[in-house]
Coordinates of C-alpha atoms in Angstrom, one line a residue:
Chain A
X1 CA 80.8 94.2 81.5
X2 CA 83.0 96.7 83.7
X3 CA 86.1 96.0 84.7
X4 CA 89.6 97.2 86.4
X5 CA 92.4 95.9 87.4
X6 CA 94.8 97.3 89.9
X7 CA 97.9 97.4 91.8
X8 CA 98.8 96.7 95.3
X9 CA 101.9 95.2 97.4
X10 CA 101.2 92.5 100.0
X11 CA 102.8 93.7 102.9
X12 CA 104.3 91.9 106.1
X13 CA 101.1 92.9 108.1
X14 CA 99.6 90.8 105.5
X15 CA 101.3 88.0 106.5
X16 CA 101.2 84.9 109.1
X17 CA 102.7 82.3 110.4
X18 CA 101.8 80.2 107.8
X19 CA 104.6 82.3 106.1
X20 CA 101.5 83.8 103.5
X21 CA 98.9 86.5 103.7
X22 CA 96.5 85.7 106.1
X23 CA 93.2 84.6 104.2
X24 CA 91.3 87.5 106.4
X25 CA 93.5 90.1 103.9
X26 CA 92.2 89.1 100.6
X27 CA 88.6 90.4 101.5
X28 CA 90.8 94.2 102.1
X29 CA 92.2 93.5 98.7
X30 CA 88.9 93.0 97.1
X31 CA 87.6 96.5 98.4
X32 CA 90.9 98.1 96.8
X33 CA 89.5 96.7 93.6
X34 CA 86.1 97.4 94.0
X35 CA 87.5 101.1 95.1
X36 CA 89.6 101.7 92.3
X37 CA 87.0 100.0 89.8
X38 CA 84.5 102.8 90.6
X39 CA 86.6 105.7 91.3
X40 CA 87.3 104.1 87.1
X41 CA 83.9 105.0 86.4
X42 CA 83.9 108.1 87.8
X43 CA 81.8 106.9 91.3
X44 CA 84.4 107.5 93.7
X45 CA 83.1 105.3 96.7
X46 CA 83.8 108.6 99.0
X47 CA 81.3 110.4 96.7
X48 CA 78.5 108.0 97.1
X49 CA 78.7 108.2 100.5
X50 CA 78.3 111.8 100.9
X51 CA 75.1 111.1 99.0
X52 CA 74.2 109.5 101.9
X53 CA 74.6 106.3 100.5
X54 CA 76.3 103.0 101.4
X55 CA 76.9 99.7 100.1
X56 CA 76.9 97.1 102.8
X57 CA 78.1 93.8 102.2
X58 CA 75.6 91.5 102.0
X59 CA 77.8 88.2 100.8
X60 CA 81.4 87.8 100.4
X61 CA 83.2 84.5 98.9
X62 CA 86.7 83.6 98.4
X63 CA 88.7 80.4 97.0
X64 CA 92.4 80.2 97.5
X65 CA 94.1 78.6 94.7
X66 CA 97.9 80.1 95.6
X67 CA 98.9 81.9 98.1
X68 CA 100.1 85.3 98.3
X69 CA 103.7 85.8 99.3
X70 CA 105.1 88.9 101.3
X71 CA 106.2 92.0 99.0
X72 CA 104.5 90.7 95.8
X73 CA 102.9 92.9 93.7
X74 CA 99.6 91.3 93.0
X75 CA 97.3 92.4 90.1
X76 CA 93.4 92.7 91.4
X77 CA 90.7 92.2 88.5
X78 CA 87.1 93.7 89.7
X79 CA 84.4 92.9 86.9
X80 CA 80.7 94.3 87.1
X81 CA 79.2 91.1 84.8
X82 CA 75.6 92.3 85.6
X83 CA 73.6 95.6 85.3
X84 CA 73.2 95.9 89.3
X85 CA 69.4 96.4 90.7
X86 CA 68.9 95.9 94.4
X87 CA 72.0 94.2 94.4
X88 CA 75.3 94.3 93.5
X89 CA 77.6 92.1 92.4
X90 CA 81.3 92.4 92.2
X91 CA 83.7 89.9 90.9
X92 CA 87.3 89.4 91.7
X93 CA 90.5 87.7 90.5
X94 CA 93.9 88.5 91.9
X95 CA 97.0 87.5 90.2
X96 CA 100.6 87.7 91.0
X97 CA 103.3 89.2 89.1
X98 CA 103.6 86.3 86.7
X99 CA 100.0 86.4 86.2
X100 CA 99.1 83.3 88.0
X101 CA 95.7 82.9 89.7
X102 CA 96.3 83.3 93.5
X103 CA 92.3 83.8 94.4
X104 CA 89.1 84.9 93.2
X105 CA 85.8 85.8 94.7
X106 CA 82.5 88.2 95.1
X107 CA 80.8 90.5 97.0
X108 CA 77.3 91.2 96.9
X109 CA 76.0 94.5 98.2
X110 CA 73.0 96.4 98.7
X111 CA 72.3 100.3 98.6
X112 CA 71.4 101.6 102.0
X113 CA 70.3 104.8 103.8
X114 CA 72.1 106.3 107.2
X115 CA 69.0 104.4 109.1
X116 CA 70.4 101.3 107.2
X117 CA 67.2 100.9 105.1
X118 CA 67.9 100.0 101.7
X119 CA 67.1 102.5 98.9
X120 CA 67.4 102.7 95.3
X121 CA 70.9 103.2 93.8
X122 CA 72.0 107.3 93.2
X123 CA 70.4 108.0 89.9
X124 CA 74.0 109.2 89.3
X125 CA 75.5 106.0 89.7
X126 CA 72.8 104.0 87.7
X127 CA 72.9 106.0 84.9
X128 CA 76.8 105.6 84.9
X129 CA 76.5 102.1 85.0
X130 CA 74.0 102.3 82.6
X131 CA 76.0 104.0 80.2
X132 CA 78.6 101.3 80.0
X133 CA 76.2 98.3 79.3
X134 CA 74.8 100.0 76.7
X135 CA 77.9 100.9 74.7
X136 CA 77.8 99.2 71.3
Chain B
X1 CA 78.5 66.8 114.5
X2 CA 81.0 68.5 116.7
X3 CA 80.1 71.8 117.9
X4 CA 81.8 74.6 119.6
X5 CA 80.4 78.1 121.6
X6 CA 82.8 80.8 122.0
X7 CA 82.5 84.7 122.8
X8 CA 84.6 87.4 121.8
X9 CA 84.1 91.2 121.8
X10 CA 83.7 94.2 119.0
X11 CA 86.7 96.0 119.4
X12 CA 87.1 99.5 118.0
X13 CA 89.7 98.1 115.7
X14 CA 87.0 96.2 114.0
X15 CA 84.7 98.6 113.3
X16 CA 84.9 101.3 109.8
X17 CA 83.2 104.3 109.3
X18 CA 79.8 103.0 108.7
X19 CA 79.6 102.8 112.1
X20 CA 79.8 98.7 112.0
X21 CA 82.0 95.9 112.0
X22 CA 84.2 95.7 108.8
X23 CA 83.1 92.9 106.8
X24 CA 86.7 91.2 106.8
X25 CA 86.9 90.8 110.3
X26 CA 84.3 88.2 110.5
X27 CA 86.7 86.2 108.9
X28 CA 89.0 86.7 111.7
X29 CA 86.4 85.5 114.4
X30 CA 85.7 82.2 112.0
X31 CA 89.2 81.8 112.8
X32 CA 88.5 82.4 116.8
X33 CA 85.9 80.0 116.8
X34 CA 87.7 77.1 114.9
X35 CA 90.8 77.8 117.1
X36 CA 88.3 76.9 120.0
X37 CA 86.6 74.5 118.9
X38 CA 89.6 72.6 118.1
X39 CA 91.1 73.6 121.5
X40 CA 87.5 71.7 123.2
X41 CA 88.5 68.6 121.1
X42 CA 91.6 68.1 122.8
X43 CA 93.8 69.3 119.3
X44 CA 95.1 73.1 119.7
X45 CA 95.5 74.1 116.5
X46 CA 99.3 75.0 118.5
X47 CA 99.7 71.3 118.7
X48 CA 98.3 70.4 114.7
X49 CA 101.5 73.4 113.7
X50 CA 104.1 71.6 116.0
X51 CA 103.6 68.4 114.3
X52 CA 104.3 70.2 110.8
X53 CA 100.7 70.2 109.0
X54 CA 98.8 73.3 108.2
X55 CA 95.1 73.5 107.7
X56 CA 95.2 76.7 105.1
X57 CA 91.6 78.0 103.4
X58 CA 90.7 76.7 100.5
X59 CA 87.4 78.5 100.7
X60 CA 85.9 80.8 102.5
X61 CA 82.4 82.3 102.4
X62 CA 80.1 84.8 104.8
X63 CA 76.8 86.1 104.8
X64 CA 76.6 89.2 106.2
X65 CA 72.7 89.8 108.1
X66 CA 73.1 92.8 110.1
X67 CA 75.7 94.3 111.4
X68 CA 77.9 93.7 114.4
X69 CA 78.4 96.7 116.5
X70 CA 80.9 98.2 118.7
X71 CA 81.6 96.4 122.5
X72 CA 78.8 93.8 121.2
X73 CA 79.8 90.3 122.7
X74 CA 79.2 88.1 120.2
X75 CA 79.1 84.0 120.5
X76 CA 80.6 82.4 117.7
X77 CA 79.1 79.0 117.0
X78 CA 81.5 76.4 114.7
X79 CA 80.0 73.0 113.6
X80 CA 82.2 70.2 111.9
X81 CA 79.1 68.3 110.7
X82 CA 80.3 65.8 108.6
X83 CA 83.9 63.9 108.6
X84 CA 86.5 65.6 107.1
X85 CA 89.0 63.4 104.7
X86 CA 91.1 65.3 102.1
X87 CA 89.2 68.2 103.2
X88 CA 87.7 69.8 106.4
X89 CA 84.5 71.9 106.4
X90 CA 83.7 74.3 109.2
X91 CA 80.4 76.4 109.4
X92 CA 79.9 78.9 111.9
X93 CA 77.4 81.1 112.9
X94 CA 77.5 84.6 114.8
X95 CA 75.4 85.9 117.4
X96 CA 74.7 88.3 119.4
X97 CA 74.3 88.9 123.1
X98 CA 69.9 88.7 122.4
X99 CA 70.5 85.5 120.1
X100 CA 69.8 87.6 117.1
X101 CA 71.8 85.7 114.1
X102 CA 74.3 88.3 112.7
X103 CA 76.7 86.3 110.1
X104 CA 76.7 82.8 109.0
X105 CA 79.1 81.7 106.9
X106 CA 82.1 78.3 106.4
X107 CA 85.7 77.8 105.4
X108 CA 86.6 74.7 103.7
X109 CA 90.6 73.7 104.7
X110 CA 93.1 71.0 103.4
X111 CA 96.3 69.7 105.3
X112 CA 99.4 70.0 104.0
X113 CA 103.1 69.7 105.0
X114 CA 105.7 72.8 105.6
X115 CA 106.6 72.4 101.8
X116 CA 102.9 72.6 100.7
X117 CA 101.9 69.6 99.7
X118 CA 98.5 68.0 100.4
X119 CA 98.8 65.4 103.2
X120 CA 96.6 62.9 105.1
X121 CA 95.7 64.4 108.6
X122 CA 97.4 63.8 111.4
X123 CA 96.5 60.3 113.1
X124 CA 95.6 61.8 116.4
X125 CA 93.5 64.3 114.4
X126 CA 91.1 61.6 112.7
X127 CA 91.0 59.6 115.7
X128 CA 89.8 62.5 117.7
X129 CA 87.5 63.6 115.4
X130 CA 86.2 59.7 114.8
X131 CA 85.5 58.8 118.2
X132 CA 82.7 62.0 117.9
X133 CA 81.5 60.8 115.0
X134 CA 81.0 57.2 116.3
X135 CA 79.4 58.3 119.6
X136 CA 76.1 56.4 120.1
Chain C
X1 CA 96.1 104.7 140.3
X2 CA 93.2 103.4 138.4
X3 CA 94.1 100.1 137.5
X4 CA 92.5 97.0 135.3
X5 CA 93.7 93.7 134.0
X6 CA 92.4 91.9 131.2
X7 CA 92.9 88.8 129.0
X8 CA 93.0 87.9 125.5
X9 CA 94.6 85.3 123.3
X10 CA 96.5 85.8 120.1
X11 CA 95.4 85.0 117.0
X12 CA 96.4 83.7 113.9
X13 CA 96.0 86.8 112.6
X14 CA 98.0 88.4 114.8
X15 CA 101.3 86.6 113.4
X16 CA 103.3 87.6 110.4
X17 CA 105.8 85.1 109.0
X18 CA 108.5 86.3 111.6
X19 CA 106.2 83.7 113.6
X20 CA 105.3 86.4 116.2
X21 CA 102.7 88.9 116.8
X22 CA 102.9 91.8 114.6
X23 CA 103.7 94.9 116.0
X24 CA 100.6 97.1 115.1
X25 CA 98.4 94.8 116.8
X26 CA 99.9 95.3 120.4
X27 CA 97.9 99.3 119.6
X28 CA 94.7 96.8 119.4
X29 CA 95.6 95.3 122.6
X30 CA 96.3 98.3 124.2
X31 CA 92.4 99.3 122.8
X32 CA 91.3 96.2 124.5
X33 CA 93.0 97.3 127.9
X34 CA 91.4 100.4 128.4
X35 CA 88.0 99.6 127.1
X36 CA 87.9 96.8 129.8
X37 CA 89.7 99.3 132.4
X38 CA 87.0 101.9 131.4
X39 CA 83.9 99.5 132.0
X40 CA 85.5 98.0 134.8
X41 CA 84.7 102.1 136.2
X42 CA 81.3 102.3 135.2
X43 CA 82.1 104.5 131.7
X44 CA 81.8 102.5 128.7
X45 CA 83.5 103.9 126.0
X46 CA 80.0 103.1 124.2
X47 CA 78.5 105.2 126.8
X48 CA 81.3 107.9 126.4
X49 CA 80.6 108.2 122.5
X50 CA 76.5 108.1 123.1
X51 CA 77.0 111.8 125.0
X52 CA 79.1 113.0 121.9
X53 CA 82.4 112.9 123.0
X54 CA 85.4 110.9 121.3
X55 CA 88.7 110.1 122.9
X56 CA 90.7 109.7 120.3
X57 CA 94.6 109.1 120.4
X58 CA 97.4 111.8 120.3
X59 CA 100.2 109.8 121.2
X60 CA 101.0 106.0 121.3
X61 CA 104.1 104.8 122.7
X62 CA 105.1 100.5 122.6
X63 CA 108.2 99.0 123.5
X64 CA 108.7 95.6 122.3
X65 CA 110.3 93.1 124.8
X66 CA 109.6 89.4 124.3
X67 CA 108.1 88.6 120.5
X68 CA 103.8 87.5 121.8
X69 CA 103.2 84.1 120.1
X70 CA 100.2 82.8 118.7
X71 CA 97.6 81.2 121.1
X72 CA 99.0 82.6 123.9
X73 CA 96.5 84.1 126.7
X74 CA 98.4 87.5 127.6
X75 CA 97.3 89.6 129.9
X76 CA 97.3 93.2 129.6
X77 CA 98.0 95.9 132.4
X78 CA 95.7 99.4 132.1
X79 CA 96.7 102.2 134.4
X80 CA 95.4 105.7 134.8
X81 CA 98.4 106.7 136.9
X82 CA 97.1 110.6 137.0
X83 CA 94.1 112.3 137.2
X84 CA 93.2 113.2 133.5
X85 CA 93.1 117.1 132.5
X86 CA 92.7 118.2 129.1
X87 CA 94.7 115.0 128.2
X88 CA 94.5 111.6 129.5
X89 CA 97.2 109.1 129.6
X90 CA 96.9 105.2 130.4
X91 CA 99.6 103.3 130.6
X92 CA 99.7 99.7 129.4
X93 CA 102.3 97.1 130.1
X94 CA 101.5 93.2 128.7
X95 CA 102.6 89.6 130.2
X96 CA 102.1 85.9 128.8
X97 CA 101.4 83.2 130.9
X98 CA 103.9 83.4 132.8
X99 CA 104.3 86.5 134.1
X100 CA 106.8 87.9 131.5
X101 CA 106.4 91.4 130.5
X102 CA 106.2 91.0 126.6
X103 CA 106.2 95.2 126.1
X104 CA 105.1 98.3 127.5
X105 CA 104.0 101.5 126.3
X106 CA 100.9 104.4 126.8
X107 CA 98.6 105.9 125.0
X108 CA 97.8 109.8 125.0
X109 CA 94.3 111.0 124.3
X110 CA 92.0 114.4 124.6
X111 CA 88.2 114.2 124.6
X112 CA 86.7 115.7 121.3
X113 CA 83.1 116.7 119.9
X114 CA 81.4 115.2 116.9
X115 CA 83.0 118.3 115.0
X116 CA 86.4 117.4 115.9
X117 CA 86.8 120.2 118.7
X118 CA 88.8 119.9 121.7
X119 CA 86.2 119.7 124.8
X120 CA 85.8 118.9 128.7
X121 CA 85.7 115.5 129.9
X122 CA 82.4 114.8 130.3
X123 CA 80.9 115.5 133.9
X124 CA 80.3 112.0 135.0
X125 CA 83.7 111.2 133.5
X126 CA 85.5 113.5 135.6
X127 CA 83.6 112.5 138.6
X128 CA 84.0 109.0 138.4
X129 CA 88.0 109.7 137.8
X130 CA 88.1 111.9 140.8
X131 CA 85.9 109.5 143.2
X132 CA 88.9 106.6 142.2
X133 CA 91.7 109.4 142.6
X134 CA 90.7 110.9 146.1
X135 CA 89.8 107.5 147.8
X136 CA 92.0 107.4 150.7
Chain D
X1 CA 120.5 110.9 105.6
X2 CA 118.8 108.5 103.7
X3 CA 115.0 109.9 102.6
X4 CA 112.3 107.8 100.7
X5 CA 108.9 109.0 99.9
X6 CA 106.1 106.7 99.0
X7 CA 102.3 107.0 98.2
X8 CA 99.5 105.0 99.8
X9 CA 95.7 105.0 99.8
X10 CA 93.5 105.3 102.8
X11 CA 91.5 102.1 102.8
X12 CA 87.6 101.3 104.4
X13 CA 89.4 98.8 106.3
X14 CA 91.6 101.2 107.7
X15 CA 89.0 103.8 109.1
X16 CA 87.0 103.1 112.0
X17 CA 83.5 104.4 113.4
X18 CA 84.7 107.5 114.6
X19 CA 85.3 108.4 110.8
X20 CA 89.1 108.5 110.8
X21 CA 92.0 106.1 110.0
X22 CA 92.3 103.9 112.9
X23 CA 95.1 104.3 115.5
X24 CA 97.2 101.4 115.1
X25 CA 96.8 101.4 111.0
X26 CA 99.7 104.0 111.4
X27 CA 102.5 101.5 112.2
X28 CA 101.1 99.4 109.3
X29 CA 102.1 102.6 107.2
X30 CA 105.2 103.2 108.5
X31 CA 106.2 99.2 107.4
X32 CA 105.4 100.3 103.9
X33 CA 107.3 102.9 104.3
X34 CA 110.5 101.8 105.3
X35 CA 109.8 98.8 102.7
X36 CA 110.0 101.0 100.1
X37 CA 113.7 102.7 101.8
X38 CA 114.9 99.5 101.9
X39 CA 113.9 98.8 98.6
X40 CA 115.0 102.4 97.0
X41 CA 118.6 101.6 98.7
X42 CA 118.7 97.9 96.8
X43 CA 118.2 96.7 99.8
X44 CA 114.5 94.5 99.4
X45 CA 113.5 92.8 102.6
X46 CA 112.6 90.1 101.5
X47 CA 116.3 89.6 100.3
X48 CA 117.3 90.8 103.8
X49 CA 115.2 87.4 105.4
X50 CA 116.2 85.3 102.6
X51 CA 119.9 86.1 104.5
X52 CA 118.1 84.8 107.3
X53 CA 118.4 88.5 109.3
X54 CA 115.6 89.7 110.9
X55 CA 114.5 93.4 111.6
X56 CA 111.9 92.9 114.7
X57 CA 110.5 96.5 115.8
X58 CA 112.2 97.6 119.6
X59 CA 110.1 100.1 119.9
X60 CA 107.3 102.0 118.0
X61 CA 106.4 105.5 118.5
X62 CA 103.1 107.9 116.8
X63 CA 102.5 111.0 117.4
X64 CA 98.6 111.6 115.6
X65 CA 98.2 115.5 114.9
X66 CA 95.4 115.3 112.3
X67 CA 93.4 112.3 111.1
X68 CA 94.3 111.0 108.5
X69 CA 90.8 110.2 106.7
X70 CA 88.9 107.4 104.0
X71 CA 90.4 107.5 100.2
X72 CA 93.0 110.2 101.1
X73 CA 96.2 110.0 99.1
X74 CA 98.9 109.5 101.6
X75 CA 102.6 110.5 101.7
X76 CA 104.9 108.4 103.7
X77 CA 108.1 110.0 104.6
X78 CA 110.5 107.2 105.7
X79 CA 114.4 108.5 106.7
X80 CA 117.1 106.8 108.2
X81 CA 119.4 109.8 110.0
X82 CA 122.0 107.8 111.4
X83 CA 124.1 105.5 110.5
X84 CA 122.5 102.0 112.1
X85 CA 124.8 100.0 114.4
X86 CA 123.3 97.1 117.0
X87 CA 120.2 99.3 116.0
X88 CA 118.4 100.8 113.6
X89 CA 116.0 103.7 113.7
X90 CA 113.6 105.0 111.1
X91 CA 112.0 108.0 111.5
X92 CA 109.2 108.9 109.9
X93 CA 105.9 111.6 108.9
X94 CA 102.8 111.1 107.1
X95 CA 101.2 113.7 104.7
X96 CA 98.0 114.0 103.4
X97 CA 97.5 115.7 99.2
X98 CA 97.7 119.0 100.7
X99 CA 101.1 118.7 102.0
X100 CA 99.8 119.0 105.8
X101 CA 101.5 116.6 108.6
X102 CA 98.8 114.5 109.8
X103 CA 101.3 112.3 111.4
X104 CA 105.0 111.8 112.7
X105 CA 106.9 108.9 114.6
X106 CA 109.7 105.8 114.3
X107 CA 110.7 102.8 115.2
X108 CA 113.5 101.3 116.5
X109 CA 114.7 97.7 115.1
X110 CA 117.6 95.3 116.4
X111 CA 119.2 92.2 114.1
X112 CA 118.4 89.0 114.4
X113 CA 119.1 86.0 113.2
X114 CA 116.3 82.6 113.1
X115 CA 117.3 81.5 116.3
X116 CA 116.0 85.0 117.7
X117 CA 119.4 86.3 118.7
X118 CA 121.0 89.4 118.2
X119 CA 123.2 89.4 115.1
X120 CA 125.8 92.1 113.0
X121 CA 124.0 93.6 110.3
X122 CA 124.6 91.5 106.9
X123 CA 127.8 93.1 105.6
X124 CA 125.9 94.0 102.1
X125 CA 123.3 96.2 104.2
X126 CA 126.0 98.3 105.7
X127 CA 128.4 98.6 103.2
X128 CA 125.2 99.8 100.8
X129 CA 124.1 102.3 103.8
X130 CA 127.8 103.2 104.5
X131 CA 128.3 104.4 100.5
X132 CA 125.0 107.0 101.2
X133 CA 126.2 108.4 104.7
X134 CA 129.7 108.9 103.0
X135 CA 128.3 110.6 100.0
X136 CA 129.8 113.9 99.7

């Protein structure tokens, strides 16, 4: 398994009416994790796509257990569980500062071209990937 | 089953740098589309606040099937298709101006009161939402 | 004067917990103005992009007058009060229901090329523009 | 003067299809960066609502001179110049790594209090701003 946590402050954009972040914001959250989890590996996201590569969303899930207040710092967990193939799948928790579960989710992506066909992962990135699920 | 149509419009705002409509947004236009469909049944979501009960997401999922563009109008469809008790279910679907199915996706909701706690739903609510459910 | 007025309602996720609209998002609704002003004359910004030229944003200017609230239907204001050179300014002023101006404010832009370069309005651009500005 | 510097990361959600941060994204930046002043000076925000005082924006002002563009590591320079009275303005300029200006502006705040009226600064906020203007 791969996995990363980071940082980030809710902000007062973040917020609504409701007096929490608006449930919209935690999807923005997860690609900070997902971000950070592969610039981790050594995939910066920016790199990939100057390979001409991108990684659509194809599926995204979130349940809400607590919300997120303005100006917390909130801890986001992204986990890689599964060597990817076609698809991706990325795994999130985010916590606040006293380590309580506010939210977890997925995203599942696929590898596409410019013309938006899909296409085999960067050998670059599989072999990365590979390298981590088959550390002892 | 209740049932709601409602357009809305790509803005630039929602697109990102693929070139398509960020994958949070969608979220945002589930939100449109319950707003509306609520509005059609006679209970603006306005009118749920003022009488102190929230509906946050508990839940919310999205499949993503190809990408909304720019200026696109889209119609959002929103279907309450069973009766909601402790908790409301909402599944939408989005299209675009040929019919073709873009997104499909539901957020699941609770009511609660301005200090958080789980309530029953408003008694105008259920009665609304009854008298659609009884309709011969 | 080139003028258009368009509608849109706030949403949810327009608020923050100050229970108003948050102030980035008036930019959006500016966005919204003059896309709808610029269809309204027969140029799409769609179509504007398809010939390679970008319009994006130098300057932006809002003054905040009455807090938006959610689910209101405003009503935005787009003026091209001079005929565009090198830089083109619309103007944009916002109302509720009501008629009460919520805030004001412009936006500055140039026209660009895909490689980022200052260039000339396109033709049809400019003669569209004029046709509006020398109608008696 | 009162200077804070803070750090933030371009984000996909912030860029839009013409490959650059969006436009209104900006004024989401420069909340985090007077966030962070306020915070530097002891002053949190949140503790400034929890006073029940409000800081709405008057009036919001960008100037964009370079994009500012996916991943980058951003700069926020946040500075408060004069000494606030009925209002508050907060000048700031956005950097990119390189050191290079991409963007400058400010905004203009008022106090309020819940009721949405104009209200005195809380005595702690200008007493704690007073001791930095009449440092030696």
């Amino acid at each position: 398994m791969i996995e990363n946590l980071t940082r980030l402050r809710v902000r007062y954009a973040d917020t609504d009416q409701m007096g929490v972040a608006y449930y919209a914001r935690y999807l923005e959250w997860f690609e900070v994790g997902r971000t950070e989890m592969l610039r981790a590996l050594g995939l910066p996201y920016a790199e990939i796509e100057k390979q001409k590569v991108a990684l659509p969303v194809l599926e995204a899930h979130c349940k809400y257990h607590r919300p997120a207040l303005y100006d917390q710092l909130l801890r986001v967990a992204s986990r890689l569980k599964e060597m990817p193939r076609a698809r991706l799948r990325i795994d999130y928790e985010i916590f606040d500062e006293a380590g309580e579960l506010l939210a977890e989710g997925y995203t599942l992506h696929t590898f596409i071209n410019p013309e938006g066909r899909a296409v085999r992962p960067p050998r670059v990135f599989m072999q990365t990937i590979n390298e981590f699920f088959t550390q002892p």
